[in-house]
Coordinates of C-alpha atoms and ligand atoms in Angstrom, one line a residue:
X17 CA -11.2 30.3 10.7
X18 CA -8.9 32.3 11.6
X19 CA -6.4 29.5 12.1
X20 CA -6.5 28.8 9.6
X21 CA -5.8 32.4 7.7
X22 CA -3.1 32.5 10.2
X23 CA -1.2 29.6 9.3
X24 CA -1.9 30.1 5.2
X25 CA 1.7 30.6 3.7
X26 CA 0.6 33.8 1.2
X27 CA 2.2 36.4 -1.3
X28 CA 1.5 40.0 -0.5
X29 CA 1.6 41.8 -4.6
X30 CA -0.9 45.6 -3.4
X31 CA 1.3 46.9 -0.7
X32 CA 2.4 50.2 -1.2
X33 CA 5.1 50.9 1.9
X34 CA 3.7 54.2 2.5
X35 CA 1.0 53.6 3.3
X36 CA 2.4 51.3 6.3
X37 CA 3.5 54.1 8.0
X38 CA 1.8 53.7 11.9
X39 CA -0.5 56.9 13.2
X40 CA 3.0 55.6 16.3
X41 CA 5.7 55.1 14.0
X42 CA 4.5 59.0 12.0
X43 CA 4.9 60.4 15.5
X44 CA 8.3 58.9 15.6
X45 CA 9.5 59.7 12.9
X46 CA 8.4 63.1 12.8
X47 CA 10.1 64.1 16.2
X48 CA 13.3 62.7 14.8
X49 CA 12.8 65.0 11.6
X50 CA 11.9 68.1 12.8
X51 CA 8.9 67.9 10.3
X52 CA 5.9 69.9 11.8
X53 CA 2.1 67.3 11.8
X54 CA -1.0 69.0 11.5
X55 CA -2.5 66.7 14.1
X56 CA -1.5 67.2 18.3
X57 CA -2.3 63.6 19.7
X58 CA -2.4 60.2 17.2
X59 CA -5.7 60.2 18.8
X60 CA -6.1 62.7 16.4
X61 CA -4.5 61.3 13.5
X62 CA -6.5 58.0 14.1
X63 CA -9.4 59.3 14.1
X64 CA -8.4 61.8 10.7
X65 CA -8.6 57.8 9.2
X66 CA -12.5 58.5 8.1
X67 CA -12.7 59.1 4.3
X68 CA -15.7 59.5 2.1
X69 CA -13.3 58.4 -0.9
X70 CA -10.1 57.6 -2.4
X71 CA -9.0 61.3 -2.6
X72 CA -9.8 62.4 1.4
X73 CA -7.0 59.1 1.9
X74 CA -4.7 60.2 -0.1
X75 CA -4.3 63.9 0.7
X76 CA -3.5 62.4 4.2
X77 CA -1.1 59.8 2.9
X78 CA 1.2 62.2 0.9
X79 CA 0.9 64.4 3.7
X80 CA 2.3 60.9 6.0
X81 CA 4.8 60.4 3.6
X82 CA 6.9 63.8 4.8
X83 CA 8.4 61.9 8.5
X84 CA 9.8 60.2 5.4
X85 CA 13.9 62.0 5.1
X86 CA 15.9 59.9 5.4
X87 CA 17.8 56.2 4.3
X88 CA 17.5 55.5 8.1
X89 CA 13.5 56.5 8.0
X90 CA 13.5 54.3 5.0
X91 CA 14.8 51.3 6.6
X92 CA 12.7 51.5 10.0
X93 CA 8.9 51.8 8.2
X94 CA 9.7 48.9 5.7
X95 CA 11.7 46.5 8.4
X96 CA 8.3 46.8 10.5
X97 CA 6.2 46.3 7.0
X98 CA 8.6 43.2 7.5
X99 CA 8.2 42.2 10.6
X100 CA 4.5 42.0 10.6
X101 CA 4.0 40.7 7.3
X102 CA 6.6 37.2 8.3
X103 CA 3.8 37.2 11.3
X104 CA 1.5 36.7 9.5
X105 CA 3.0 33.8 6.5
X106 CA 3.8 36.4 4.0
X107 CA 6.2 34.4 1.8
X108 CA 7.0 37.0 -0.6
X109 CA 6.0 40.1 -0.7
X110 CA 5.4 42.9 -3.9
X111 CA 6.2 45.9 -2.2
X112 CA 5.3 49.5 -4.0
X113 CA 6.1 52.5 -3.6
X114 CA 5.8 56.5 -5.0
X115 CA 9.2 57.7 -6.1
X116 CA 7.3 61.1 -7.3
X117 CA 6.0 61.7 -4.2
X118 CA 9.9 61.9 -2.5
X119 CA 12.0 63.6 -4.7
X120 CA 8.6 66.7 -4.6
X121 CA 9.5 66.9 -1.9
X122 CA 13.3 67.4 -2.3
X123 CA 13.8 64.0 -1.3
X124 CA 16.0 62.2 -3.5
X125 CA 15.3 58.7 -5.5
X126 CA 17.8 56.9 -3.8
X127 CA 17.4 58.3 -0.2
X128 CA 14.2 55.8 -0.5
X129 CA 15.2 53.7 -2.8
X130 CA 18.5 52.2 -0.4
X131 CA 16.3 52.3 3.1
X132 CA 14.3 49.9 1.4
X133 CA 16.3 48.6 -0.5
X134 CA 18.2 47.4 2.6
X135 CA 15.8 45.9 4.4
X136 CA 14.5 43.8 1.5
X137 CA 17.4 42.0 2.1
X138 CA 17.9 41.8 5.8
X139 CA 14.2 40.2 6.1
X140 CA 15.5 37.9 3.5
X141 CA 18.3 36.8 5.2
X142 CA 16.5 37.0 9.0
X143 CA 13.3 36.2 8.6
X144 CA 12.8 34.4 4.5
X145 CA 10.7 36.9 3.5
X146 CA 11.1 37.1 -0.9
X147 CA 10.4 39.9 -1.8
X148 CA 10.1 41.6 -5.3
X149 CA 10.8 46.1 -5.4
X150 CA 7.8 48.0 -8.1
X151 CA 7.9 52.2 -8.4
X152 CA 4.7 53.3 -8.8
X153 CA 4.1 56.7 -11.0
X154 CA 1.6 59.1 -9.9
X155 CA -0.7 59.5 -12.2
X156 CA -1.9 63.0 -10.9
X157 CA 1.2 64.1 -12.6
X158 CA 1.8 64.5 -16.0
X159 CA 3.5 62.0 -18.0
X160 CA 6.9 63.8 -17.8
X161 CA 6.8 63.6 -14.8
X162 CA 6.9 60.1 -14.9
X163 CA 9.3 60.3 -17.2
X164 CA 12.0 61.6 -15.4
X165 CA 11.0 59.7 -12.9
X166 CA 11.6 56.0 -15.0
X167 CA 14.9 57.6 -16.2
X168 CA 16.0 57.5 -12.2
X169 CA 14.0 54.5 -11.7
X170 CA 16.3 52.4 -14.7
X171 CA 19.6 53.5 -12.6
X172 CA 18.5 50.7 -10.2
X173 CA 16.9 48.4 -12.8
X174 CA 19.2 45.0 -11.7
X175 CA 16.8 45.7 -8.3
X176 CA 13.5 47.0 -10.0
X177 CA 11.5 43.9 -11.4
X178 CA 8.1 46.5 -13.1
X179 CA 6.8 49.7 -12.7
X180 CA 3.3 50.4 -11.5
X181 CA 0.8 53.0 -11.6
X182 CA -1.2 54.7 -8.5
X183 CA -3.1 57.7 -6.9
X184 CA -5.5 59.6 -8.3
X185 CA -7.6 57.2 -10.7
X186 CA -10.9 59.3 -12.4
X187 CA -9.5 61.8 -14.7
X188 CA -6.4 60.3 -14.8
X189 CA -7.1 57.3 -17.7
X190 CA -4.1 54.3 -19.1
X191 CA -3.5 56.0 -22.1
X192 CA -2.5 58.9 -20.5
X193 CA 1.5 56.7 -19.6
X194 CA 1.1 54.9 -22.6
X195 CA 4.9 55.8 -24.0
X196 CA 6.0 55.7 -20.4
X197 CA 5.3 52.4 -20.3
X198 CA 6.6 51.5 -23.6
X199 CA 9.7 52.5 -22.0
X200 CA 9.1 50.6 -18.9
X201 CA 9.0 47.3 -21.3
X202 CA 11.4 48.7 -24.2
X203 CA 14.1 47.7 -20.9
X204 CA 12.7 44.6 -19.5
X205 CA 10.5 45.6 -16.4
X206 CA 6.4 43.8 -16.4
X207 CA 3.1 46.3 -16.2
X208 CA 1.4 46.8 -13.1
X209 CA -1.9 49.3 -12.9
X210 CA -4.5 50.1 -10.7
X211 CA -7.3 50.6 -12.7
X212 CA -10.9 50.2 -12.0
X213 CA -10.7 51.2 -8.3
X214 CA -12.3 53.8 -8.2
X215 CA -12.6 54.3 -12.6
X216 CA -14.9 52.8 -15.1
X217 CA -14.1 48.8 -16.6
X218 CA -12.5 50.6 -19.2
X219 CA -9.8 52.1 -17.1
X220 CA -9.3 48.3 -17.0
X221 CA -9.5 47.4 -20.5
X222 CA -7.3 50.1 -21.4
X223 CA -4.7 48.9 -18.8
X224 CA -4.3 45.5 -20.2
X225 CA -4.6 46.9 -23.6
X226 CA -2.4 49.9 -24.0
X227 CA -0.1 49.4 -20.7
X228 CA -0.4 45.4 -21.1
X229 CA -0.1 44.7 -17.1
X230 CA 0.9 42.1 -16.1
X231 CA -1.4 42.3 -13.2
X232 CA -3.9 44.6 -12.6
X233 CA -4.4 46.2 -9.1
X234 CA -7.6 46.6 -7.3
X235 CA -10.1 45.9 -10.9
X236 CA -13.4 46.3 -8.7
X237 CA -15.3 47.7 -12.0
X238 CA -14.4 44.8 -14.3
X239 CA -17.2 43.9 -12.6
X240 CA -19.4 45.7 -13.7
X241 CA -18.6 44.7 -17.5
X242 CA -19.3 40.7 -18.5
X243 CA -17.0 41.0 -21.4
X244 CA -14.4 42.7 -19.7
X245 CA -14.8 39.7 -16.5
X246 CA -14.8 36.5 -19.6
X247 CA -12.0 38.0 -20.8
X248 CA -10.1 38.6 -16.8
X249 CA -10.8 34.8 -16.5
X250 CA -10.3 33.6 -19.8
X251 CA -6.8 34.8 -19.7
X252 CA -5.7 34.1 -16.4
X253 CA -4.7 37.7 -16.0
X254 CA -4.6 38.7 -12.0
X255 CA -6.3 41.3 -9.1
X256 CA -5.0 41.8 -6.6
X257 CA -7.5 43.4 -4.6
X258 CA -7.8 44.9 -1.3
X259 CA -10.9 45.1 0.5
X260 CA -10.7 47.2 3.8
X261 CA -8.7 50.0 1.4
X262 CA -12.2 49.5 -0.5
X263 CA -14.7 49.5 2.8
X264 CA -12.7 52.3 4.5
X265 CA -12.4 53.9 0.5
X266 CA -16.3 53.9 0.0
X267 CA -15.2 51.4 -2.8
X268 CA -17.9 48.9 -1.4
X269 CA -20.8 50.0 1.1
X270 CA -20.5 46.3 2.7
X271 CA -18.1 44.4 2.4
X272 CA -21.0 41.0 2.0
X273 CA -21.6 42.7 -2.2
X274 CA -17.8 42.5 -3.4
X275 CA -17.0 41.2 -5.9
X276 CA -14.2 39.1 -4.8
X277 CA -17.1 36.7 -4.7
X278 CA -18.2 36.7 -8.2
X279 CA -14.8 36.9 -9.5
X280 CA -14.5 33.4 -7.7
X281 CA -16.6 32.3 -9.0
X282 CA -15.9 33.4 -12.1
X283 CA -12.6 31.3 -12.0
X284 CA -10.7 34.8 -12.1
X285 CA -7.5 34.9 -10.4
X286 CA -7.9 36.6 -7.6
X287 CA -5.8 37.4 -5.0
X288 CA -6.3 39.5 -1.1
X289 CA -4.1 42.2 0.3
X290 CA -3.7 45.0 2.1
X291 CA -3.3 48.2 0.2
X292 CA -2.3 51.1 2.6
X293 CA -2.6 49.2 6.2
X294 CA -1.9 51.6 8.5
X295 CA -4.9 54.0 7.4
X296 CA -7.4 50.9 5.9
X297 CA -7.4 48.7 9.5
X298 CA -6.1 45.7 8.6
X299 CA -3.4 44.4 7.9
X300 CA -3.4 41.0 4.8
X301 CA -4.4 38.3 7.6
X302 CA -6.9 41.0 8.5
X303 CA -8.5 40.9 5.4
X304 CA -8.6 37.7 4.5
X305 CA -11.2 37.6 7.3
X306 CA -13.1 40.1 6.6
X307 CA -13.8 39.0 3.4
X308 CA -13.5 35.4 4.8
X309 CA -16.5 36.2 6.7
X310 CA -18.7 38.6 4.7
X311 CA -18.7 36.3 1.6
X312 CA -18.7 32.8 3.2
X313 CA -15.5 31.6 1.7
X314 CA -14.6 28.4 2.6
X315 CA -10.7 27.1 3.6
X316 CA -10.9 25.6 0.5
X317 CA -11.6 28.9 -1.8
X318 CA -9.1 30.7 0.9
X319 CA -6.7 28.2 0.4
X320 CA -6.9 28.9 -3.8
X321 CA -6.3 32.5 -2.8
X322 CA -3.9 32.1 -1.6
X323 CA -1.9 30.0 -4.4
X324 CA -3.4 32.6 -6.5
X325 CA -1.2 34.6 -5.0
X326 CA 2.1 33.0 -5.4
X327 CA 1.1 32.2 -9.1
X328 CA 0.6 35.6 -10.0
X329 CA 3.4 36.5 -8.3
X330 CA 6.9 38.2 -10.2
X331 CA 9.1 35.1 -9.4
X332 CA 10.4 32.2 -11.3
X333 CA 7.7 28.9 -12.3
X334 CA 10.1 26.4 -10.1
X335 CA 9.4 29.7 -7.1
X336 CA 6.4 29.7 -8.1
X337 CA 5.6 25.6 -7.4
X338 CA 7.6 25.6 -4.3
X339 CA 5.4 27.8 -2.8
X340 CA 2.5 26.4 -3.7
X341 CA 3.2 23.1 -2.4
X342 CA 3.4 24.7 0.9
X343 CA -0.3 26.2 0.2
X344 CA -1.3 22.6 -0.2
X345 CA 0.3 21.1 2.8
X346 CA -1.1 24.0 5.2
X347 CA -4.3 22.8 3.9
X348 CA -3.7 19.1 4.0
X349 CA -2.6 19.0 7.5
X350 CA -5.3 21.3 8.6
X351 CA -7.9 19.2 11.0
X352 CA -10.8 21.4 12.5
Ligands
LIG424 N1 -2.2 55.2 -3.3 C1 -1.6 54.5 -2.4 N2 -2.9 53.6 -2.1 C2 -3.5 53.9 -2.9 C3 -4.7 53.1 -3.8 N3 -6.0 52.4 -3.1 N4 -5.5 53.8 -4.5 C4 -4.8 54.7 -5.6 N5 -3.4 55.0 -5.0 C5 -2.8 54.5 -4.3
LIG425 ZN1 -2.7 50.5 -4.2

């Protein structure tokens, strides 16, 4: 079963580049940039990755990204992720980054953007991994700050596919960002948003109705609302689920109760992704394996999830079809 997952062609659609800084890299970059860390060793940092909820994680995540100072730092972290993704048979990656997490501490938008972008270009050329870039607004900051971040992002309009919404969800409903998302769509960008991770099903509805998202990131709490479940299935709205993240942030107590099973059985377009792999104990294949084991997914179901990932990608239809065929071939040639 493990080998079926390893060779399975797949897309990663929910990955925060700042969540890929492994503790060893974090220490290396801190030394390179003379950044003071509050931890004295890789072990003590790793030991702190014991989260009671999303906010516990975010506190460390924002501290951790402070080691990213130069374009080279952003390049190195992105390149390391792409090599890992390539080794796990990720053929296409759509990558989030948090501009406000950088500009708020004096690192220019351009520094973050160009470093990540250059690595993505090299990833396309040298690894054959296609990619897209999605800046996210921090929902626990005010909407005016998001507007300013969007204006900066629009200087790079041609190299962006969508905007997203992340950070602390509770008390920060999608509707708070209606205007900034309207403006992003007017500029021709697609939209996505984290919704229903810790927040209620109603936040998923708002993401659809107010922010007009093309995909929902996480979406777990949609499972609390049967009418919403039906709608998501009927409208074929993709959900980018992140099982190990949900486990580590106590969004689910046990993966055996993860809503992905019910969603898959009800015809929702679910995908499996890694969110912040350096913090949650695994990249995309570890996420596929964890849900396979907990939910007893068959090879057919795993292949369906991989097909969903290409279907949900922001790629031209023709490319989606070609990538989906690679899943069909993997399945057809697989021998136990
Ligand atoms: N930023 C990085 N990872 C996140 C997550 N899982 N939820 C909200 N914001 C995030
Ligand atoms: Zn996320």
